[in-house]
Amino acid sequence: MFTAILVMAGIAIVLGLTLGYAAIRFKVEGDPLVEKIDAILPQTQCGQCGFPGCKPYAEAIANGEADINQCPPGGEEGVRKLADLLGREFKPLSEEHGVEKPKSIAVIDEQVCIGCTLCIQACPVDAIVGAAKQMHTVVEPLCTGCELCVAPCPVDCIAMVPVAETVQTWKWKYPVVEIRKAA
Amino acid sequence: MIGRLFKFHGGIKPDAHKNESSGGAIRKAPLPARLVVPLRQSARAGAACIVAVGQRVLKGERIGEPEGFLGTGVHAPTSGTVAAIASCPMAHPSGLETPCVVIEPDGEDRWIEHAPFDYRAASRDEALAWLRDCGIVGLGGATFPSHVKLGRGSGIETLILNGAECEPWITCDDRLMRERAVDILAGANILRELIGARELVVGVEDNKPEAVAAMQAAAVGTPTRVVAVPALYPAGGEKQLIRVLTGVEIPYGKLGGDYGVRCFNVGTAHAVYRAFIHGEPLISRIVTLTGNCETPGNWEVAIGTPVADLLALARPKADTDRILMGGPMMGFAMPRLDVPVVKGTNCIISASPRLFPPAPPEQPCIRCTECAKACPVELQPFELYWHSRSKNFGKAQEYHLFDCIECGCCTYVCPAHIPLVDYFRFSKSEIWAREREKTAADQARERFEFRNFRQEREKAEKAAKLAAKAAETRAKLAEAGTAEAPAAADAPAAEDPKKALIAAALARAKAQKAEIQPQNTDNLSPQTQAEIADIEARRKVLEAVAATPAPQAAEAAAAPDEPRS
Ligand code: SF4
Ligand code: SF4
Ligand code: SF4
Ligand code: SF4
């Protein structure tokens, strides 16, 4: 009996040590859940969700402080993915945070711009180039379409222009399934 | 010497319908009123426009400069005037627009000065650059730039010339081989030398005996082998033809080049011949006009000729309801006819309900696995279909969706009439779009994080600068030992560099002000000044007197307490 207890205790100690070691050795940096949520969010960094960027919103979701339907750029599909990830019910986009829109990018009317640099300070992804009292312009491929630069412009020369489909971005449509007429 | 032939998996035998158009010789299509030359000849790369509206161009003059690694030159197909540089609809299932140069021919068809290029005297890189500048791309349909396909020029043993032309209805390569076999072989041999291959093998489907004979006649006395391969769609697929001719089965994710084999289309070889031996860029190609029309045939068409003008040559019959570009298996119904012929256009088919009956309605998959038996890539189309239909793209990719060559065999055999390829095309473009979105999102995340980091860093830098400056000022003041020094040092400067700085600055300002401000006593007569000095002296005495009693009073106030304690 005594040997049995010793053996069991020995095994327990060994396993405990192994687990303890593994916990230190394979420690996960950062919060994997936040990273996963952040990977789903569209990274428009527009703040419509009520948080200063996608990462803070991801953190808030992970901590249970925010609902999953507050990101309009992500759209219904984004909510669906979040619901899948978190094992929650799908719910439609909350209206107070805005509606889903086709992707647009900001375009500065360069003739009107007075070079006040306010838009540069507002852009969350540094997609605007320019200098004080110089013409400013948006670097198209970098613009996420967050609209944050539109409001600060004192001369209202920034417009959001929907992105047109090109031969490169055109997609084959989902094959139309004919519904058989009821016999 | 005829080597052993191999078989690839699956394949189908649709009606070839070659005889409709293969009878007559290639004719030169008349020039249309306007040529619309897209600057982007393939989906992958474009060219930068180097002409201006109103400029006169000669036949073969370069109008587009190659852009990027995959770019190739674009040339004027005839002499004339540039009428416009604008976005025009493209020969693409979407019918979307792309930048084009519109040329109005002057009817003279005058060539620009051009000279042969001696590739033997030039370095390999120069020869490849010449191909790029001549705008040579794969004419089999994929329009992949040939100079890129020629690669590094090592490790290739066998060059295969693809004359299989396995798609039904199309006969442009057939006619080209019958009529210009010698030129094709000359071009193929240039390609073989450039790629450093030892062997040249021509594969032609055995339903084109005249083409096989012509190629064999041209190859007499040379080591080139011309092999008739069994007609089985899609024997003209690159991997399938390599399999049939060499027995090499190229696995998932690899290319023919990894196994010492490269494949070029016969049309490409002909274009290479024209480019090197005659110095002519690629400005025309052979197009088959066939289907439900009065005068089917093959035409040599200037790139940029609108499809509508070409159809006038073939005279489609009245019951034509659609026009297909490419073959019936891999082509697409054209959304509009004002689009130009491009380098990848091999065939234009007038379709009628009689020749191409509309597909019966799709029914549920019965899992008969006919599609898997027909698939030349040995995929499981029904699984791919399942996952594509439910938009489960990750799973579709696990089943090697991207190995699908969109040959259409599965759709052809499916007893449930499921448009399988449509689903696969949908899945592929959806996955590409997601990939693009993901790259954009990753970039945005990175830039956002960097911006936050930069703002933090700027804040820290500012604070550090401030602290350093405060320390400096304090040190300076301490050194000077002026009256203000203790005042500045007294403040809790150590904790708050800002306050210290402000205090120092205030003190400085006060001193400066005192120095600069003209005193109203400055310009008075000596007499009055003496008076003022007198008054000041008296005031000082009074002030001293007023100041002294305070400590006395304090002492007095403190004193009475002592005895009590
Ligand atoms: S609403 Fe804007 S900031 Fe918030 S998660 Fe969506 S894209 Fe990011
Ligand atoms: S905010 Fe408007 S005016 Fe100011 S720099 Fe930007 S675009 Fe120009
Ligand atoms: S051929 Fe059609 S019905 Fe048969 S398994 Fe394939 S998809 Fe299903
Ligand atoms: S279209 Fe794709 S899945 Fe269908 S048979 Fe061809 S390669 Fe196979």
PDB file of N, CA, C and O in Angstrom, chain B residues 349-401:
ATOM      1  N   ILE B 349     -17.282  32.196 -81.610  1.00  0.00           N
ATOM      2  CA  ILE B 349     -18.295  31.236 -82.041  1.00  0.00           C
ATOM      3  C   ILE B 349     -19.670  31.888 -81.975  1.00  0.00           C
ATOM      4  O   ILE B 349     -20.038  32.463 -80.955  1.00  0.00           O
ATOM      5  N   SER B 350     -20.395  31.784 -83.063  1.00  0.00           N
ATOM      6  CA  SER B 350     -21.795  32.218 -83.035  1.00  0.00           C
ATOM      7  C   SER B 350     -22.596  31.024 -82.526  1.00  0.00           C
ATOM      8  O   SER B 350     -22.558  29.954 -83.121  1.00  0.00           O
ATOM      9  N   ALA B 351     -23.291  31.222 -81.438  1.00  0.00           N
ATOM     10  CA  ALA B 351     -24.020  30.105 -80.838  1.00  0.00           C
ATOM     11  C   ALA B 351     -25.508  30.236 -81.112  1.00  0.00           C
ATOM     12  O   ALA B 351     -26.054  31.336 -81.080  1.00  0.00           O
ATOM     13  N   SER B 352     -26.109  29.111 -81.411  1.00  0.00           N
ATOM     14  CA  SER B 352     -27.563  29.106 -81.575  1.00  0.00           C
ATOM     15  C   SER B 352     -28.114  28.020 -80.663  1.00  0.00           C
ATOM     16  O   SER B 352     -27.389  27.110 -80.266  1.00  0.00           O
ATOM     17  N   PRO B 353     -29.373  28.105 -80.326  1.00  0.00           N
ATOM     18  CA  PRO B 353     -29.955  27.087 -79.438  1.00  0.00           C
ATOM     19  C   PRO B 353     -29.836  25.683 -80.049  1.00  0.00           C
ATOM     20  O   PRO B 353     -29.800  24.687 -79.320  1.00  0.00           O
ATOM     21  N   ARG B 354     -29.743  25.618 -81.376  1.00  0.00           N
ATOM     22  CA  ARG B 354     -29.655  24.309 -82.012  1.00  0.00           C
ATOM     23  C   ARG B 354     -28.267  23.686 -81.758  1.00  0.00           C
ATOM     24  O   ARG B 354     -28.148  22.515 -81.397  1.00  0.00           O
ATOM     25  N   LEU B 355     -27.229  24.510 -81.929  1.00  0.00           N
ATOM     26  CA  LEU B 355     -25.869  23.987 -81.746  1.00  0.00           C
ATOM     27  C   LEU B 355     -25.508  23.858 -80.274  1.00  0.00           C
ATOM     28  O   LEU B 355     -24.822  22.930 -79.865  1.00  0.00           O
ATOM     29  N   PHE B 356     -25.914  24.832 -79.506  1.00  0.00           N
ATOM     30  CA  PHE B 356     -25.581  24.823 -78.081  1.00  0.00           C
ATOM     31  C   PHE B 356     -26.866  24.929 -77.292  1.00  0.00           C
ATOM     32  O   PHE B 356     -27.260  26.020 -76.868  1.00  0.00           O
ATOM     33  N   PRO B 357     -27.562  23.819 -77.106  1.00  0.00           N
ATOM     34  CA  PRO B 357     -28.834  23.886 -76.389  1.00  0.00           C
ATOM     35  C   PRO B 357     -28.615  24.415 -74.986  1.00  0.00           C
ATOM     36  O   PRO B 357     -27.590  24.098 -74.354  1.00  0.00           O
ATOM     37  N   PRO B 358     -29.526  25.243 -74.505  1.00  0.00           N
ATOM     38  CA  PRO B 358     -29.358  25.777 -73.158  1.00  0.00           C
ATOM     39  C   PRO B 358     -29.332  24.640 -72.142  1.00  0.00           C
ATOM     40  O   PRO B 358     -30.017  23.628 -72.319  1.00  0.00           O
ATOM     41  N   ALA B 359     -28.530  24.816 -71.117  1.00  0.00           N
ATOM     42  CA  ALA B 359     -28.384  23.751 -70.130  1.00  0.00           C
ATOM     43  C   ALA B 359     -29.703  23.527 -69.423  1.00  0.00           C
ATOM     44  O   ALA B 359     -30.367  24.479 -69.029  1.00  0.00           O
ATOM     45  N   PRO B 360     -30.102  22.283 -69.248  1.00  0.00           N
ATOM     46  CA  PRO B 360     -31.317  22.007 -68.473  1.00  0.00           C
ATOM     47  C   PRO B 360     -31.096  22.445 -67.026  1.00  0.00           C
ATOM     48  O   PRO B 360     -29.952  22.601 -66.599  1.00  0.00           O
ATOM     49  N   PRO B 361     -32.170  22.653 -66.282  1.00  0.00           N
ATOM     50  CA  PRO B 361     -31.992  23.158 -64.925  1.00  0.00           C
ATOM     51  C   PRO B 361     -31.128  22.239 -64.066  1.00  0.00           C
ATOM     52  O   PRO B 361     -31.147  21.016 -64.230  1.00  0.00           O
ATOM     53  N   GLU B 362     -30.421  22.882 -63.196  1.00  0.00           N
ATOM     54  CA  GLU B 362     -29.533  22.159 -62.290  1.00  0.00           C
ATOM     55  C   GLU B 362     -30.357  21.308 -61.320  1.00  0.00           C
ATOM     56  O   GLU B 362     -31.399  21.731 -60.845  1.00  0.00           O
ATOM     57  N   GLN B 363     -29.866  20.105 -61.075  1.00  0.00           N
ATOM     58  CA  GLN B 363     -30.554  19.237 -60.128  1.00  0.00           C
ATOM     59  C   GLN B 363     -29.571  18.834 -59.042  1.00  0.00           C
ATOM     60  O   GLN B 363     -28.378  19.050 -59.187  1.00  0.00           O
ATOM     61  N   PRO B 364     -30.075  18.261 -57.984  1.00  0.00           N
ATOM     62  CA  PRO B 364     -29.144  17.906 -56.903  1.00  0.00           C
ATOM     63  C   PRO B 364     -28.124  16.866 -57.358  1.00  0.00           C
ATOM     64  O   PRO B 364     -28.419  16.007 -58.186  1.00  0.00           O
ATOM     65  N   CYS B 365     -26.925  16.971 -56.807  1.00  0.00           N
ATOM     66  CA  CYS B 365     -25.854  16.024 -57.115  1.00  0.00           C
ATOM     67  C   CYS B 365     -26.239  14.649 -56.587  1.00  0.00           C
ATOM     68  O   CYS B 365     -26.715  14.509 -55.454  1.00  0.00           O
ATOM     69  N   ILE B 366     -26.068  13.637 -57.434  1.00  0.00           N
ATOM     70  CA  ILE B 366     -26.417  12.290 -56.995  1.00  0.00           C
ATOM     71  C   ILE B 366     -25.177  11.482 -56.613  1.00  0.00           C
ATOM     72  O   ILE B 366     -25.233  10.280 -56.400  1.00  0.00           O
ATOM     73  N   ARG B 367     -24.047  12.175 -56.551  1.00  0.00           N
ATOM     74  CA  ARG B 367     -22.791  11.545 -56.127  1.00  0.00           C
ATOM     75  C   ARG B 367     -22.453  10.324 -56.982  1.00  0.00           C
ATOM     76  O   ARG B 367     -22.080   9.268 -56.474  1.00  0.00           O
ATOM     77  N   CYS B 368     -22.604  10.480 -58.286  1.00  0.00           N
ATOM     78  CA  CYS B 368     -22.304   9.359 -59.174  1.00  0.00           C
ATOM     79  C   CYS B 368     -20.809   9.276 -59.469  1.00  0.00           C
ATOM     80  O   CYS B 368     -20.351   8.305 -60.048  1.00  0.00           O
ATOM     81  N   THR B 369     -20.060  10.322 -59.127  1.00  0.00           N
ATOM     82  CA  THR B 369     -18.609  10.427 -59.327  1.00  0.00           C
ATOM     83  C   THR B 369     -18.190  10.422 -60.792  1.00  0.00           C
ATOM     84  O   THR B 369     -17.019  10.230 -61.095  1.00  0.00           O
ATOM     85  N   GLU B 370     -19.148  10.656 -61.697  1.00  0.00           N
ATOM     86  CA  GLU B 370     -18.766  10.769 -63.104  1.00  0.00           C
ATOM     87  C   GLU B 370     -17.761  11.901 -63.292  1.00  0.00           C
ATOM     88  O   GLU B 370     -16.826  11.796 -64.079  1.00  0.00           O
ATOM     89  N   CYS B 371     -17.993  13.003 -62.552  1.00  0.00           N
ATOM     90  CA  CYS B 371     -17.123  14.164 -62.703  1.00  0.00           C
ATOM     91  C   CYS B 371     -15.698  13.811 -62.292  1.00  0.00           C
ATOM     92  O   CYS B 371     -14.733  14.222 -62.945  1.00  0.00           O
ATOM     93  N   ALA B 372     -15.561  13.054 -61.211  1.00  0.00           N
ATOM     94  CA  ALA B 372     -14.221  12.692 -60.755  1.00  0.00           C
ATOM     95  C   ALA B 372     -13.536  11.784 -61.774  1.00  0.00           C
ATOM     96  O   ALA B 372     -12.329  11.853 -61.966  1.00  0.00           O
ATOM     97  N   LYS B 373     -14.336  10.959 -62.440  1.00  0.00           N
ATOM     98  CA  LYS B 373     -13.741  10.074 -63.457  1.00  0.00           C
ATOM     99  C   LYS B 373     -13.271  10.881 -64.654  1.00  0.00           C
ATOM    100  O   LYS B 373     -12.311  10.514 -65.319  1.00  0.00           O
ATOM    101  N   ALA B 374     -13.956  11.987 -64.940  1.00  0.00           N
ATOM    102  CA  ALA B 374     -13.607  12.773 -66.125  1.00  0.00           C
ATOM    103  C   ALA B 374     -12.513  13.795 -65.860  1.00  0.00           C
ATOM    104  O   ALA B 374     -11.880  14.276 -66.796  1.00  0.00           O
ATOM    105  N   CYS B 375     -12.296  14.134 -64.603  1.00  0.00           N
ATOM    106  CA  CYS B 375     -11.387  15.248 -64.311  1.00  0.00           C
ATOM    107  C   CYS B 375      -9.952  14.892 -64.670  1.00  0.00           C
ATOM    108  O   CYS B 375      -9.388  13.940 -64.136  1.00  0.00           O
ATOM    109  N   PRO B 376      -9.327  15.666 -65.552  1.00  0.00           N
ATOM    110  CA  PRO B 376      -7.955  15.368 -65.959  1.00  0.00           C
ATOM    111  C   PRO B 376      -6.935  15.671 -64.863  1.00  0.00           C
ATOM    112  O   PRO B 376      -5.789  15.270 -64.963  1.00  0.00           O
ATOM    113  N   VAL B 377      -7.340  16.405 -63.848  1.00  0.00           N
ATOM    114  CA  VAL B 377      -6.407  16.748 -62.776  1.00  0.00           C
ATOM    115  C   VAL B 377      -6.635  15.834 -61.577  1.00  0.00           C
ATOM    116  O   VAL B 377      -6.001  15.989 -60.538  1.00  0.00           O
ATOM    117  N   GLU B 378      -7.522  14.893 -61.729  1.00  0.00           N
ATOM    118  CA  GLU B 378      -7.834  13.946 -60.663  1.00  0.00           C
ATOM    119  C   GLU B 378      -8.332  14.632 -59.408  1.00  0.00           C
ATOM    120  O   GLU B 378      -7.947  14.292 -58.294  1.00  0.00           O
ATOM    121  N   LEU B 379      -9.165  15.629 -59.600  1.00  0.00           N
ATOM    122  CA  LEU B 379      -9.817  16.266 -58.452  1.00  0.00           C
ATOM    123  C   LEU B 379     -11.120  15.542 -58.187  1.00  0.00           C
ATOM    124  O   LEU B 379     -11.501  14.632 -58.916  1.00  0.00           O
ATOM    125  N   GLN B 380     -11.800  15.990 -57.145  1.00  0.00           N
ATOM    126  CA  GLN B 380     -13.114  15.446 -56.855  1.00  0.00           C
ATOM    127  C   GLN B 380     -14.124  16.570 -56.977  1.00  0.00           C
ATOM    128  O   GLN B 380     -14.491  17.208 -55.988  1.00  0.00           O
ATOM    129  N   PRO B 381     -14.550  16.840 -58.215  1.00  0.00           N
ATOM    130  CA  PRO B 381     -15.391  18.019 -58.442  1.00  0.00           C
ATOM    131  C   PRO B 381     -16.634  18.056 -57.576  1.00  0.00           C
ATOM    132  O   PRO B 381     -17.069  19.128 -57.168  1.00  0.00           O
ATOM    133  N   PHE B 382     -17.196  16.914 -57.257  1.00  0.00           N
ATOM    134  CA  PHE B 382     -18.425  16.964 -56.458  1.00  0.00           C
ATOM    135  C   PHE B 382     -18.145  17.485 -55.065  1.00  0.00           C
ATOM    136  O   PHE B 382     -18.971  18.184 -54.472  1.00  0.00           O
ATOM    137  N   GLU B 383     -16.982  17.188 -54.519  1.00  0.00           N
ATOM    138  CA  GLU B 383     -16.623  17.743 -53.211  1.00  0.00           C
ATOM    139  C   GLU B 383     -16.381  19.243 -53.320  1.00  0.00           C
ATOM    140  O   GLU B 383     -16.836  20.038 -52.491  1.00  0.00           O
ATOM    141  N   LEU B 384     -15.643  19.610 -54.388  1.00  0.00           N
ATOM    142  CA  LEU B 384     -15.385  21.030 -54.602  1.00  0.00           C
ATOM    143  C   LEU B 384     -16.700  21.781 -54.754  1.00  0.00           C
ATOM    144  O   LEU B 384     -16.868  22.883 -54.235  1.00  0.00           O
ATOM    145  N   TYR B 385     -17.606  21.157 -55.469  1.00  0.00           N
ATOM    146  CA  TYR B 385     -18.910  21.778 -55.700  1.00  0.00           C
ATOM    147  C   TYR B 385     -19.645  21.975 -54.394  1.00  0.00           C
ATOM    148  O   TYR B 385     -20.188  23.048 -54.120  1.00  0.00           O
ATOM    149  N   TRP B 386     -19.634  20.951 -53.584  1.00  0.00           N
ATOM    150  CA  TRP B 386     -20.296  20.993 -52.289  1.00  0.00           C
ATOM    151  C   TRP B 386     -19.811  22.185 -51.484  1.00  0.00           C
ATOM    152  O   TRP B 386     -20.594  22.964 -50.960  1.00  0.00           O
ATOM    153  N   HIS B 387     -18.497  22.308 -51.405  1.00  0.00           N
ATOM    154  CA  HIS B 387     -17.936  23.364 -50.552  1.00  0.00           C
ATOM    155  C   HIS B 387     -18.050  24.738 -51.202  1.00  0.00           C
ATOM    156  O   HIS B 387     -18.203  25.742 -50.500  1.00  0.00           O
ATOM    157  N   SER B 388     -17.974  24.788 -52.535  1.00  0.00           N
ATOM    158  CA  SER B 388     -18.117  26.092 -53.196  1.00  0.00           C
ATOM    159  C   SER B 388     -19.539  26.585 -53.065  1.00  0.00           C
ATOM    160  O   SER B 388     -19.786  27.758 -52.850  1.00  0.00           O
ATOM    161  N   ARG B 389     -20.460  25.680 -53.197  1.00  0.00           N
ATOM    162  CA  ARG B 389     -21.860  26.040 -53.142  1.00  0.00           C
ATOM    163  C   ARG B 389     -22.224  26.589 -51.778  1.00  0.00           C
ATOM    164  O   ARG B 389     -22.977  27.550 -51.662  1.00  0.00           O
ATOM    165  N   SER B 390     -21.650  25.991 -50.740  1.00  0.00           N
ATOM    166  CA  SER B 390     -21.950  26.478 -49.393  1.00  0.00           C
ATOM    167  C   SER B 390     -20.957  27.556 -48.975  1.00  0.00           C
ATOM    168  O   SER B 390     -20.900  27.920 -47.809  1.00  0.00           O
ATOM    169  N   LYS B 391     -20.178  28.038 -49.920  1.00  0.00           N
ATOM    170  CA  LYS B 391     -19.189  29.105 -49.685  1.00  0.00           C
ATOM    171  C   LYS B 391     -18.213  28.730 -48.579  1.00  0.00           C
ATOM    172  O   LYS B 391     -17.754  29.586 -47.817  1.00  0.00           O
ATOM    173  N   ASN B 392     -17.925  27.460 -48.485  1.00  0.00           N
ATOM    174  CA  ASN B 392     -16.957  26.981 -47.511  1.00  0.00           C
ATOM    175  C   ASN B 392     -15.600  26.926 -48.210  1.00  0.00           C
ATOM    176  O   ASN B 392     -15.094  25.869 -48.571  1.00  0.00           O
ATOM    177  N   PHE B 393     -15.030  28.124 -48.423  1.00  0.00           N
ATOM    178  CA  PHE B 393     -13.889  28.212 -49.330  1.00  0.00           C
ATOM    179  C   PHE B 393     -12.635  27.523 -48.796  1.00  0.00           C
ATOM    180  O   PHE B 393     -11.848  26.975 -49.546  1.00  0.00           O
ATOM    181  N   GLY B 394     -12.489  27.542 -47.481  1.00  0.00           N
ATOM    182  CA  GLY B 394     -11.319  26.900 -46.900  1.00  0.00           C
ATOM    183  C   GLY B 394     -11.306  25.419 -47.249  1.00  0.00           C
ATOM    184  O   GLY B 394     -10.286  24.862 -47.657  1.00  0.00           O
ATOM    185  N   LYS B 395     -12.450  24.799 -47.111  1.00  0.00           N
ATOM    186  CA  LYS B 395     -12.554  23.376 -47.423  1.00  0.00           C
ATOM    187  C   LYS B 395     -12.305  23.134 -48.914  1.00  0.00           C
ATOM    188  O   LYS B 395     -11.621  22.184 -49.296  1.00  0.00           O
ATOM    189  N   ALA B 396     -12.860  24.017 -49.750  1.00  0.00           N
ATOM    190  CA  ALA B 396     -12.655  23.860 -51.194  1.00  0.00           C
ATOM    191  C   ALA B 396     -11.168  23.896 -51.505  1.00  0.00           C
ATOM    192  O   ALA B 396     -10.674  23.139 -52.340  1.00  0.00           O
ATOM    193  N   GLN B 397     -10.453  24.778 -50.817  1.00  0.00           N
ATOM    194  CA  GLN B 397      -9.011  24.854 -51.061  1.00  0.00           C
ATOM    195  C   GLN B 397      -8.303  23.589 -50.602  1.00  0.00           C
ATOM    196  O   GLN B 397      -7.351  23.158 -51.217  1.00  0.00           O
ATOM    197  N   GLU B 398      -8.807  23.012 -49.523  1.00  0.00           N
ATOM    198  CA  GLU B 398      -8.217  21.753 -49.060  1.00  0.00           C
ATOM    199  C   GLU B 398      -8.353  20.663 -50.118  1.00  0.00           C
ATOM    200  O   GLU B 398      -7.516  19.780 -50.212  1.00  0.00           O
ATOM    201  N   TYR B 399      -9.420  20.763 -50.886  1.00  0.00           N
ATOM    202  CA  TYR B 399      -9.600  19.795 -51.969  1.00  0.00           C
ATOM    203  C   TYR B 399      -8.935  20.263 -53.260  1.00  0.00           C
ATOM    204  O   TYR B 399      -9.300  19.840 -54.339  1.00  0.00           O
ATOM    205  N   HIS B 400      -7.968  21.168 -53.125  1.00  0.00           N
ATOM    206  CA  HIS B 400      -7.141  21.622 -54.242  1.00  0.00           C
ATOM    207  C   HIS B 400      -7.939  22.310 -55.338  1.00  0.00           C
ATOM    208  O   HIS B 400      -7.757  22.045 -56.517  1.00  0.00           O
ATOM    209  N   LEU B 401      -8.788  23.217 -54.926  1.00  0.00           N
ATOM    210  CA  LEU B 401      -9.558  23.986 -55.892  1.00  0.00           C
ATOM    211  C   LEU B 401      -8.649  24.641 -56.936  1.00  0.00           C
ATOM    212  O   LEU B 401      -8.963  24.689 -58.115  1.00  0.00           O
TER     213      LEU B 401
END
